[in-house]
Short mmCIF file of C-alpha atoms in Angstrom, two decimals:
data_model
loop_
_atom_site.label_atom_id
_atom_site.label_comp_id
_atom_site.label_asym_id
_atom_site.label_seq_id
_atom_site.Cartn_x
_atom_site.Cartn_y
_atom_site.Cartn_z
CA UNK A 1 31.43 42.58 64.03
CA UNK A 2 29.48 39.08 64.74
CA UNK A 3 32.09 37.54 62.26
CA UNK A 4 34.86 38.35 64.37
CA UNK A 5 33.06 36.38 67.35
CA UNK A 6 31.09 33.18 64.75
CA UNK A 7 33.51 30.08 64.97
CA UNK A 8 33.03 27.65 62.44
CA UNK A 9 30.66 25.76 61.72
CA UNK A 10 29.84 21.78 60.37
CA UNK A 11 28.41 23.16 57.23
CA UNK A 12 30.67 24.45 54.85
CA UNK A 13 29.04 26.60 52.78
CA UNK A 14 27.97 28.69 55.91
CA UNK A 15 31.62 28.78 56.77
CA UNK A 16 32.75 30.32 53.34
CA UNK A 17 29.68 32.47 53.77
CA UNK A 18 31.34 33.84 56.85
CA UNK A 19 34.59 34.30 55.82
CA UNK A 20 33.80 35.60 52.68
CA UNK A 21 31.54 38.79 54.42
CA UNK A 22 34.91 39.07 57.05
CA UNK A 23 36.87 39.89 54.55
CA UNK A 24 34.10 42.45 53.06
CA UNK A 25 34.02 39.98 49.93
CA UNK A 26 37.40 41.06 48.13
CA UNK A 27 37.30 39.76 45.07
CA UNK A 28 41.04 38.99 45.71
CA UNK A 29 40.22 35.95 47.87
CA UNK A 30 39.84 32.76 46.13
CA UNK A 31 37.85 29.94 47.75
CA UNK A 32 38.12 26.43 45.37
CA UNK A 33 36.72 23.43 46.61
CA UNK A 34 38.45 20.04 45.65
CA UNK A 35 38.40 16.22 46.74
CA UNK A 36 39.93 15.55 50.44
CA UNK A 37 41.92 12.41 51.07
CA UNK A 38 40.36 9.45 51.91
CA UNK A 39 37.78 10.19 55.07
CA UNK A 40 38.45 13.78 54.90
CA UNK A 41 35.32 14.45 51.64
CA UNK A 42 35.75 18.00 50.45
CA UNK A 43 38.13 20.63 51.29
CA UNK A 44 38.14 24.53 50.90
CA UNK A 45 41.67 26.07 49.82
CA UNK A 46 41.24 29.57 50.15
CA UNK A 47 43.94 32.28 49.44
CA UNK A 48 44.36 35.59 49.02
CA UNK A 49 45.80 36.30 45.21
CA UNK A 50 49.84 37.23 44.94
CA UNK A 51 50.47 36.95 48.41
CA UNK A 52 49.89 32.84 48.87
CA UNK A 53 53.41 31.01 47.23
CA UNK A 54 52.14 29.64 43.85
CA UNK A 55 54.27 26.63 43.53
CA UNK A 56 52.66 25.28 46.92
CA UNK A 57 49.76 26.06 45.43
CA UNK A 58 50.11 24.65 42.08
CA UNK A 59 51.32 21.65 43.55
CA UNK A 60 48.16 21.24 45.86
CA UNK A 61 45.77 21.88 43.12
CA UNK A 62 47.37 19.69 40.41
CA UNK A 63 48.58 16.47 42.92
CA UNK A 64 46.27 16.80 45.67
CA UNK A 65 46.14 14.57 48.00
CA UNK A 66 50.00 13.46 48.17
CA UNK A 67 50.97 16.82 48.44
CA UNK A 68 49.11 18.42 51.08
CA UNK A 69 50.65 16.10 53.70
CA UNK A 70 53.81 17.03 52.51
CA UNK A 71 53.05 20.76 52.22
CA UNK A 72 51.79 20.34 55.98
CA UNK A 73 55.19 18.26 57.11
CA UNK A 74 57.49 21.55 55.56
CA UNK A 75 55.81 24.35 56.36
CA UNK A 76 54.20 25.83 60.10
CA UNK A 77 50.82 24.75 59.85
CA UNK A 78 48.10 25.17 63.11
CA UNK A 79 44.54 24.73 63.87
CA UNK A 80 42.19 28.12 63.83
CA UNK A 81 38.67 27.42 64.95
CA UNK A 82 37.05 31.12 64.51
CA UNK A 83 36.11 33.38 61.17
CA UNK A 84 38.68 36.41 62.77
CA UNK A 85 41.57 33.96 63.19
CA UNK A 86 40.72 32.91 59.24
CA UNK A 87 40.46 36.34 58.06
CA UNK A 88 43.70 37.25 60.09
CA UNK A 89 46.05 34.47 58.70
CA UNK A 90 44.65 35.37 54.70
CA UNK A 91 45.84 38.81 55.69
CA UNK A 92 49.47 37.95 56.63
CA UNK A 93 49.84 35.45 53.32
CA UNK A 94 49.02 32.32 54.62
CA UNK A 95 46.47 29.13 53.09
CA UNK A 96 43.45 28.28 54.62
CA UNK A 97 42.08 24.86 54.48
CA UNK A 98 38.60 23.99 55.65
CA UNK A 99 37.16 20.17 55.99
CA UNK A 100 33.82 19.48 55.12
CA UNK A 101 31.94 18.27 58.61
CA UNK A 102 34.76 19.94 60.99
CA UNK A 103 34.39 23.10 62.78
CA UNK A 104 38.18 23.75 62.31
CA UNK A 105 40.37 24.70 59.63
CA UNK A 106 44.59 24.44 59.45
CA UNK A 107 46.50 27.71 58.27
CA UNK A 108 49.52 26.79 56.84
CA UNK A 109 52.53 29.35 56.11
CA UNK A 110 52.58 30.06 51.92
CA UNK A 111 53.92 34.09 52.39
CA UNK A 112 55.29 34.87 49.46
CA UNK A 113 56.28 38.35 48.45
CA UNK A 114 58.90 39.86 46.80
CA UNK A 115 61.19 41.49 48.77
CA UNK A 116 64.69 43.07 48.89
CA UNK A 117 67.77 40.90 49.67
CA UNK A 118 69.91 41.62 52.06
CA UNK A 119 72.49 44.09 51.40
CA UNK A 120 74.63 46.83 53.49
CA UNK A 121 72.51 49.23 55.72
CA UNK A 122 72.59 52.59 54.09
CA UNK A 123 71.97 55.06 56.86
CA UNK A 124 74.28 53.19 59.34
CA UNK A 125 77.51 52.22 56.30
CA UNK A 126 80.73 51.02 57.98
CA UNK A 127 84.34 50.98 56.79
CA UNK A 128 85.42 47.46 59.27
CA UNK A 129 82.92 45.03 60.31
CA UNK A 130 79.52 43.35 59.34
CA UNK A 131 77.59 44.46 56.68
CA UNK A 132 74.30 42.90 56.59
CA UNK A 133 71.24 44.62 57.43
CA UNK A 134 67.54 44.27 58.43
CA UNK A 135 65.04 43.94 55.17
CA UNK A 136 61.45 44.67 55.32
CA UNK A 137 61.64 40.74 55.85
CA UNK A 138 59.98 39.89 59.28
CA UNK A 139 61.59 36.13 59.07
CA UNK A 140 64.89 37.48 57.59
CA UNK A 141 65.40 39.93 60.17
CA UNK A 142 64.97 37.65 63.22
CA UNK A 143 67.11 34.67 61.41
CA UNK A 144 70.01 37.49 61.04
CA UNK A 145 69.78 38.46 65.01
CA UNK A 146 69.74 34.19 64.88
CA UNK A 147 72.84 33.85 63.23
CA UNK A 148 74.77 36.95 64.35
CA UNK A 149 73.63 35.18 68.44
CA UNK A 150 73.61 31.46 68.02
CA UNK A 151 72.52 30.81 71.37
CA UNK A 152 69.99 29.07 72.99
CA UNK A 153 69.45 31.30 75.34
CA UNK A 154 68.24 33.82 72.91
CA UNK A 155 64.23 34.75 73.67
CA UNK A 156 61.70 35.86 71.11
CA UNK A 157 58.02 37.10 72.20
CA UNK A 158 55.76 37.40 69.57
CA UNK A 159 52.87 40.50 70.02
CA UNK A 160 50.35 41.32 68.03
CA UNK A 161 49.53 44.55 67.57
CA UNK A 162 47.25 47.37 66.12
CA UNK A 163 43.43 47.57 65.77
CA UNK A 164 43.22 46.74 62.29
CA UNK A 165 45.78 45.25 60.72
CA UNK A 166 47.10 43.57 64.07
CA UNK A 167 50.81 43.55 62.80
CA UNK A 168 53.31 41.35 64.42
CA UNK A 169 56.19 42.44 66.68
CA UNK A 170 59.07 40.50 68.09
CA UNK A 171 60.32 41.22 71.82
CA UNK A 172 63.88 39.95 71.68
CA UNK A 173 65.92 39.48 75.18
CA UNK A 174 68.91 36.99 76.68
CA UNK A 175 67.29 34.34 79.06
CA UNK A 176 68.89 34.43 82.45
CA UNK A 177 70.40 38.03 81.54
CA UNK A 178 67.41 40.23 80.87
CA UNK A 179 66.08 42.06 83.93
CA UNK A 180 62.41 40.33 83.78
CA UNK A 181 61.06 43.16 85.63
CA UNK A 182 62.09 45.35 82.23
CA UNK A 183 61.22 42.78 80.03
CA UNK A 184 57.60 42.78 81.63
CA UNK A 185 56.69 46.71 81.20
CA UNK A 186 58.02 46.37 77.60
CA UNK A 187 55.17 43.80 77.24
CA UNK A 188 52.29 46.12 79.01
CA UNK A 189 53.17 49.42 77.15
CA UNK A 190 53.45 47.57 73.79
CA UNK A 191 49.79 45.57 74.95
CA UNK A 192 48.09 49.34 75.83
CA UNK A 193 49.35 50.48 71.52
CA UNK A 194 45.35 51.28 70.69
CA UNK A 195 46.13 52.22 67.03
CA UNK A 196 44.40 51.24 63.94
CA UNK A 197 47.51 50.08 62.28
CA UNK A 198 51.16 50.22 63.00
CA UNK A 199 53.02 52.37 60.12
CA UNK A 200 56.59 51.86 61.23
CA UNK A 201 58.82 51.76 63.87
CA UNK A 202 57.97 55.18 64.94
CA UNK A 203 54.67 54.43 65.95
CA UNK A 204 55.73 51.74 68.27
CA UNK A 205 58.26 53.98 69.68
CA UNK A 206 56.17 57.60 70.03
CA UNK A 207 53.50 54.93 71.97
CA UNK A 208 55.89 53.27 74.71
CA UNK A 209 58.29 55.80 75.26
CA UNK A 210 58.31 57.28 78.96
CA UNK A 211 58.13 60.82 77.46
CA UNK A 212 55.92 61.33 74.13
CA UNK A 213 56.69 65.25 73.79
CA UNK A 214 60.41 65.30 74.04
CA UNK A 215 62.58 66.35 71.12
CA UNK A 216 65.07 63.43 72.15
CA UNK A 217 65.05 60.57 70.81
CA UNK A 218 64.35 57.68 74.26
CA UNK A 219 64.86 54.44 71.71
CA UNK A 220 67.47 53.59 69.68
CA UNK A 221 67.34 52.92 66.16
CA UNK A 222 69.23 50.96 64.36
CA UNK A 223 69.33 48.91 60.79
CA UNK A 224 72.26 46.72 62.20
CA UNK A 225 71.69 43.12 63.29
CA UNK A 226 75.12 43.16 65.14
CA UNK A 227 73.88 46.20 67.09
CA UNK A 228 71.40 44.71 68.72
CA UNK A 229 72.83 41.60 69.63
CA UNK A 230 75.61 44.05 71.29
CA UNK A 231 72.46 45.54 73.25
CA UNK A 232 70.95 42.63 74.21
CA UNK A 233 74.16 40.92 75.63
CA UNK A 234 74.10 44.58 77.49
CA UNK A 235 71.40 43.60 79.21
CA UNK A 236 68.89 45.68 76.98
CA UNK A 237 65.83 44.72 75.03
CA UNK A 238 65.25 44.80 71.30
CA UNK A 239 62.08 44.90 69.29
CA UNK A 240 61.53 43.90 65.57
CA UNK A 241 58.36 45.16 63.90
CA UNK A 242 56.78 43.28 60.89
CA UNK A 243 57.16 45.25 57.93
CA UNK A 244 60.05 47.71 58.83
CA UNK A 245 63.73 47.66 58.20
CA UNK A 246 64.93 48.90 61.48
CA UNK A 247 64.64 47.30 64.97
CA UNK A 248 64.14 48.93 68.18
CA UNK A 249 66.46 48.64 71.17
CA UNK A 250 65.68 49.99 74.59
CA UNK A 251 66.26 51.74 77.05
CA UNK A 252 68.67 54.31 75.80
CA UNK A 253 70.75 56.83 76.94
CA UNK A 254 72.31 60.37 75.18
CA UNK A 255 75.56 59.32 75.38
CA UNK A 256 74.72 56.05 73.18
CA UNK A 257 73.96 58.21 70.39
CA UNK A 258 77.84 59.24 69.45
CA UNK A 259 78.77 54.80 69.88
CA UNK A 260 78.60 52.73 67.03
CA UNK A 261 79.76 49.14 66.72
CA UNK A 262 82.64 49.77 64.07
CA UNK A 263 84.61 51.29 67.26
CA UNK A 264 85.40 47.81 68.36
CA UNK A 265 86.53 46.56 64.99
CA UNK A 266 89.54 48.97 65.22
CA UNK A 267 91.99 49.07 68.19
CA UNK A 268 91.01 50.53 71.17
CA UNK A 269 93.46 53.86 70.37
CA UNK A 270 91.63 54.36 66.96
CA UNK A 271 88.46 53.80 68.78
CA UNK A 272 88.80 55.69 71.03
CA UNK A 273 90.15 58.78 69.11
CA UNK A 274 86.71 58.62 66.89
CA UNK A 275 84.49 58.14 69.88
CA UNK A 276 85.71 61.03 71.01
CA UNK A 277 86.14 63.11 67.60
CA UNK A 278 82.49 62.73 67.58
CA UNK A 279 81.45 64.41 70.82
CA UNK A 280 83.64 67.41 70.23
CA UNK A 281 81.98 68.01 66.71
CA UNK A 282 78.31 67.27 68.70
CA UNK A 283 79.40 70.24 70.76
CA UNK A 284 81.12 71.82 67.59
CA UNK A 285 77.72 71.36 65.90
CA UNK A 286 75.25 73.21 68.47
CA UNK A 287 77.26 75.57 69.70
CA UNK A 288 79.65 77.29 67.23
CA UNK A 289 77.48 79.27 65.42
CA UNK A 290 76.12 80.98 68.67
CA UNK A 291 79.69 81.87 69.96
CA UNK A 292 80.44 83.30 66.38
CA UNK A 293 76.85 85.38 67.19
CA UNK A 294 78.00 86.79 70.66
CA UNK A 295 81.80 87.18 69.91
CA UNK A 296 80.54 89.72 66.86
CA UNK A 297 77.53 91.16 68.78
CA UNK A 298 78.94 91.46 72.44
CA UNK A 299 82.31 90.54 73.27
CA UNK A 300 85.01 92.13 70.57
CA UNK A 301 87.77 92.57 73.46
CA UNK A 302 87.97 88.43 73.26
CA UNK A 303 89.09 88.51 69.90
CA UNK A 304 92.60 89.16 68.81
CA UNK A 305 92.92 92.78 66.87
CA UNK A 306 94.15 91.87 63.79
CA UNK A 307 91.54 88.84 63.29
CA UNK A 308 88.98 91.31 64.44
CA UNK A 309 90.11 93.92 61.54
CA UNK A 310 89.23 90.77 59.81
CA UNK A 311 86.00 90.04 60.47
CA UNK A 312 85.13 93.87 60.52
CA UNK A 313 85.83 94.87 57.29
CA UNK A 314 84.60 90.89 55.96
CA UNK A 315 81.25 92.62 57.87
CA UNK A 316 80.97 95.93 56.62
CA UNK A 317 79.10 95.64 53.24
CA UNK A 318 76.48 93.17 55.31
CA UNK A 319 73.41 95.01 55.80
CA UNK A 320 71.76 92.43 58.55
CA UNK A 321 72.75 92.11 62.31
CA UNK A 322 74.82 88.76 62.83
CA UNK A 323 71.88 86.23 64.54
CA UNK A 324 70.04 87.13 61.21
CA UNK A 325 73.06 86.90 59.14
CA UNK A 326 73.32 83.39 60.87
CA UNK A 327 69.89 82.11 60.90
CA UNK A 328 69.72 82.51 57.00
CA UNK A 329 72.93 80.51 56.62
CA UNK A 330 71.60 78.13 58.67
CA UNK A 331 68.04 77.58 56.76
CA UNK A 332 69.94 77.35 53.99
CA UNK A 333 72.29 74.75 54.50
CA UNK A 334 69.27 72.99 56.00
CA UNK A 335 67.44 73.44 53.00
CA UNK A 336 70.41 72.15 50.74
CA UNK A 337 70.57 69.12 52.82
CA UNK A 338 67.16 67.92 52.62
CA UNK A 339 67.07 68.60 48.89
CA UNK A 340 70.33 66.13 48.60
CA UNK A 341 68.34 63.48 50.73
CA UNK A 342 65.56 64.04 48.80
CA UNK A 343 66.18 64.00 45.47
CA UNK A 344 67.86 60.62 43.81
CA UNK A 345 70.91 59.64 44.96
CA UNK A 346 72.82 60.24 41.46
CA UNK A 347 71.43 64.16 41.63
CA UNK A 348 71.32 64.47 44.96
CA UNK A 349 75.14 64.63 45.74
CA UNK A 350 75.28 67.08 42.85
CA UNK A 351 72.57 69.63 44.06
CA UNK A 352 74.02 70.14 47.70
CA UNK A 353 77.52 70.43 46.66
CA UNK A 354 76.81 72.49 43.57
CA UNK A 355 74.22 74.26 45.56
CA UNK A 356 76.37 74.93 48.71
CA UNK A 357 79.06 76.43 46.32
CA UNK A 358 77.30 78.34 44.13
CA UNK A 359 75.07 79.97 46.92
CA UNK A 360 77.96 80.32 49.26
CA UNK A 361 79.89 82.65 46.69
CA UNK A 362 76.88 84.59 45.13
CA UNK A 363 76.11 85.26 49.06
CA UNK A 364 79.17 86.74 49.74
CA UNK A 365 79.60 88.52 45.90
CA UNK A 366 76.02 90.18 47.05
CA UNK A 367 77.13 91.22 50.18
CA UNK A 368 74.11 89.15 52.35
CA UNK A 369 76.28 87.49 54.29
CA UNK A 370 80.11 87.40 55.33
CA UNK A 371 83.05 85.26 53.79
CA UNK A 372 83.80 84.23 57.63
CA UNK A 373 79.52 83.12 58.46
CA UNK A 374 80.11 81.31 55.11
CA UNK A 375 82.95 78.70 57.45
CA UNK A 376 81.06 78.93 60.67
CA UNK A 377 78.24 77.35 59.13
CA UNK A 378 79.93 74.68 56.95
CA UNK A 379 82.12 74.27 59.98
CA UNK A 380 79.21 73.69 61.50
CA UNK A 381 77.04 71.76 59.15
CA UNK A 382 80.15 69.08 58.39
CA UNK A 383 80.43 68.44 62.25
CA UNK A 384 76.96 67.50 62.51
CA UNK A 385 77.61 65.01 59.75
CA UNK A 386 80.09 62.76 62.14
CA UNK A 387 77.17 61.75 64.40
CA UNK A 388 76.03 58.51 63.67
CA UNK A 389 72.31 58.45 65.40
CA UNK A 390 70.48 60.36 62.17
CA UNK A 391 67.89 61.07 65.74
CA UNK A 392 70.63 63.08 67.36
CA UNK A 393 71.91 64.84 64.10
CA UNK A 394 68.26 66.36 64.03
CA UNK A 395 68.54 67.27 67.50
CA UNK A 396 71.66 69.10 67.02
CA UNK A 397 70.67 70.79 64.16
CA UNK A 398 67.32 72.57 66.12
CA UNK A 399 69.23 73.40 69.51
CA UNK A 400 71.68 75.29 67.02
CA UNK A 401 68.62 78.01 66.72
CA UNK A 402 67.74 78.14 70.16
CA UNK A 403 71.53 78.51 71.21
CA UNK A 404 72.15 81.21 68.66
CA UNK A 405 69.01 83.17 69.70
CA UNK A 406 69.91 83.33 73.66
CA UNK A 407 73.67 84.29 72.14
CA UNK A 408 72.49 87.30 70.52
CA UNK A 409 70.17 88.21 73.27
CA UNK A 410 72.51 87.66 76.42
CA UNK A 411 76.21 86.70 74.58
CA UNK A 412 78.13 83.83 76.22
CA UNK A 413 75.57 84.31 78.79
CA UNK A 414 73.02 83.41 76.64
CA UNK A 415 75.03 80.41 75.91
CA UNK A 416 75.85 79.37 79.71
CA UNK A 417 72.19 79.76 80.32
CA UNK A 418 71.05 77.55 77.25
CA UNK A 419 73.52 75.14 77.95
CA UNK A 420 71.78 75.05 82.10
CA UNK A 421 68.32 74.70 80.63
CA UNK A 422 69.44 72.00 78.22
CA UNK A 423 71.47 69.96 80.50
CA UNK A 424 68.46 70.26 83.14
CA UNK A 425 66.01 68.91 80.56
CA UNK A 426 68.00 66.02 79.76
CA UNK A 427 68.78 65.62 83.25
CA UNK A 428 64.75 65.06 84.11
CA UNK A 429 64.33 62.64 81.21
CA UNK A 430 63.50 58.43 81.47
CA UNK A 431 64.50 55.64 79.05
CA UNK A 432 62.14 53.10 80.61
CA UNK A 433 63.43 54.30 84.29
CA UNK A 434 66.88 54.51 83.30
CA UNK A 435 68.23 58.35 83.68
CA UNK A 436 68.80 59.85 80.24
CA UNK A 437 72.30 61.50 81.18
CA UNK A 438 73.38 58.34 82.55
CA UNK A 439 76.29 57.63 83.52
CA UNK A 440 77.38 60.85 83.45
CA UNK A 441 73.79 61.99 85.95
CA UNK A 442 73.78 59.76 88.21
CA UNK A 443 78.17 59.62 87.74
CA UNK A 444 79.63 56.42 87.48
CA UNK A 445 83.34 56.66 86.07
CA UNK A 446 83.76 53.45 85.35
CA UNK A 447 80.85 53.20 82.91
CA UNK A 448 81.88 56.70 81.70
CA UNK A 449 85.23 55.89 80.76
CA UNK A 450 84.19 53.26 78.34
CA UNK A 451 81.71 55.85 76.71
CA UNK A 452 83.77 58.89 76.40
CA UNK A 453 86.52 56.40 74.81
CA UNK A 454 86.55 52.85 73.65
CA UNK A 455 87.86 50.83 76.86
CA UNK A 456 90.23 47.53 75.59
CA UNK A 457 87.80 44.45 75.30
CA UNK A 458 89.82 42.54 78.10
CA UNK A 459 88.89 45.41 80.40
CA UNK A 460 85.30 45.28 79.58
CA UNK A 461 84.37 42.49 82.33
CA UNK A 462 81.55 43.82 83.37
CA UNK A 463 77.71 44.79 81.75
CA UNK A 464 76.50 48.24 82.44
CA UNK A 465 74.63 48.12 85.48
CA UNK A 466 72.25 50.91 84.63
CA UNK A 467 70.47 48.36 82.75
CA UNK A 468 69.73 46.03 85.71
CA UNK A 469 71.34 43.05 83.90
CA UNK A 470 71.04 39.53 85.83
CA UNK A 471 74.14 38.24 85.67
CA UNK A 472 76.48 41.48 86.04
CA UNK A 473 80.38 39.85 84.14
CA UNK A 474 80.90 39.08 80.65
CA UNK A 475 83.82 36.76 80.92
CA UNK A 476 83.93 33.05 82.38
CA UNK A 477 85.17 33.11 86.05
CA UNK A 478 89.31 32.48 86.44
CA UNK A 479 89.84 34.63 82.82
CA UNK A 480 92.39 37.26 82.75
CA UNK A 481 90.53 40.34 82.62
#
């Protein structure tokens, strides 16, 4: 588009000409001329309607000129010289003035939008610790990684991406900690993003991950401020997209997925007991319902005799083989669950417990399925709620079917095989260079130890060095560690 190239010009009416066809004349853009101070002659305030602040605005056009040097000493306020740059700043909520015989104009920051306060992230709730979280608040959620890291040493990058819309993302690293060699490829991938508009975090992260096709998630999510000043001081990188209520943090590896920051608000015994709570219902969660498959289908001399009276006669009015028996409870339960998450929050709670009761027993009462598939797959369906990453609970949830498919085809051999071809394809996986297994593949204990449980603080001394951090202890040299 010639706009997009034209700067401005000395005449003034060309200029409003200009900007007027950039913006493909929306009749939401106002343009009102009014006196300049002395030496300045006429001025051009143009805004876009409901997105400029209107007390600014009512004070420039009622007290002009006293108040536009004020408005300019309080707010951010920088020169544009082109028609894009113009049509750009309207976009984002800011003021436009152009001067009458200058080939400039000054954007100056009036955003004003309604927006939600902050208030306790919902997908990521704790019981100890902080509980603000991010807003759809660009400024807010950068002044809350601000307060939560009051140092100086705290770096923000400002990118602009996306075709269209070019929406605004925040790089976020530790000066003098962040390896600059990581913090440079995070700037080329995000720079090569050639999408029309940026829809969420999602779209950053499907674009600059090292794998686009995997199921696993290779960024970390989070709604937390506190997170991700934990991952920077890790040595890690975090990104905050305009618009969205979550932040990026990167790289990322499985293991992070069963951490959350609550663990060090409690001792280090509770902590740890959690931490690890969660990894045996992960495993609880993918693989249960595929040993309940091959113990029925294959391998009856495992079970005790009297338990597998049990399940026999629990069996014997059930018309379908087990792995179907099991994939139905499974849908189901799946289908329960997104209906709760789905519908609002008041009915929601209602419709999956109701639901899960109601079709649980008129199940069994028709004889589809078996009193004991009934556990396995609550069992199985509560375990996968413990997981914190909402990424890795999906995960779970799908590797349950493949698992329980190579169990009814080979029995536990099914499930030793799966378990190969799973661990391989993590094993092969990149978080930005880092390996996705790490520090379990490549092992390093000491790392591993403080993943598996929660370490005591005074024995964390050292940053992960899978990260490549700069400076490699935590604590001041001569501290006890």
């Amino acid at each position: 588009m010639e706009a997009d190239k034209q700067r401005f010009t000395l005449d003034m009416a060309e200029n409003k000409r200009l900007l007027s066809e950039r913006m493909y004349h929306t009749e939401d853009l106002m343009m009102n001329d009014i006196e300049g101070e002395d030496g300045e002659g006429q001025i051009t305030i143009c805004h876009l309607t409901g997105l400029a602040n209107a007390e600014m605005l009512r004070q420039v056009y009622a007290f002009y000129p006293d108040h536009i040097s004020l408005l300019r000493t309080v707010t951010s306020e920088y020169e544009i010289h082109t028609v894009s740059e113009a049509a750009k700043e309207l976009a984002c909520g800011n003021t436009i003035l152009l001067y009458h015989n200058k080939q400039y104009g000054i954007s100056i920051d009036t955003l004003s939008v309604q927006l939600r306060s902050v208030e306790e992230p919902v997908s990521e709730a704790a019981v100890k610790g902080a509980r603000s979280g991010f807003t759809e608040s660009f400024r807010n959620n950068l002044a809350l990684i601000r307060y939560h890291c009051p140092s100086p040493d705290l770096k923000i990058e400002f990118k602009d991406t996306g075709v269209v819309t070019r929406t605004t993302l925040a790089v976020i690293s530790i000066g003098g900690l962040t390896n600059p060699a990581l913090l440079e490829e995070v700037h080329r991938r995000i720079g090569e993003i050639p999408v029309d508009i940026i829809q969420g975090d999602n779209t950053v992260e499907e674009w600059i991950v090292d794998n686009r096709g995997t199921l696993l998630p290779l960024i970390e999510t989070t709604e937390r401020p506190d997170r991700v000043v934990a991952a920077l001081l890790d040595g890690r990188i975090g990104i905050i997209i305009q618009g969205s209520p979550f932040a990026l943090m990167l790289p990322y590896v499985f293991l992070q997925a069963f951490q959350v920051s609550e663990d060090y608000a409690w001792s280090y015994y509770i902590g740890s007991s959690i931490r690890f709570m969660r990894l045996v219902c992960a495993i609880i969660g993918a693989l249960l319902p595929g040993f309940y498959v091959a113990t029925v289908t294959f391998h009856h001399e495992l079970v005790p005799t009297s338990l597998l009276q049990s399940i026999a006669s629990a069996r014997e009015p059930v018309p379908f083989p087990a792995v179907i028996e099991s994939f139905a409870m499974m849908i189901a339960f799946e289908i329960m669950r997104e209906a709760g998450v789905r519908m609002p929050k008041q009915v929601g709670q209602a419709v999956s417990i109701v639901g899960a009761l109601i079709l649980g027993q008129a199940a069994v009462q028709a004889g589809i399925v078996s009193p004991i598939m009934v556990i396995v797959a609550a069992l199985t369906g509560i375990a996968t709620f413990t997981l914190p990453s909402t990424a890795i609970n999906y995960v779970i949830r799908m590797i349950q079917f493949g698992i329980t498919f190579m169990a009814s085809v080979l029995g536990y051999v099914g499930i030793v095989a799966a378990v190969i071809m799973l661990m391989t394809y993590l094993a092969s996986l990149r978080s930005f260079g880092v390996p996705y297994l790490s520090p379990a593949a490549p092992y390093d204990f000491e790392l591993l130890s403080d993943i598996v449980i929660r370490r005591p603080s005074t024995f964390n001394s050292k940053r992960p060095g899978l990260f490549h951090p700069l400076r490699r202890r935590r604590f001041r040299e001569g501290s006890r560690r």
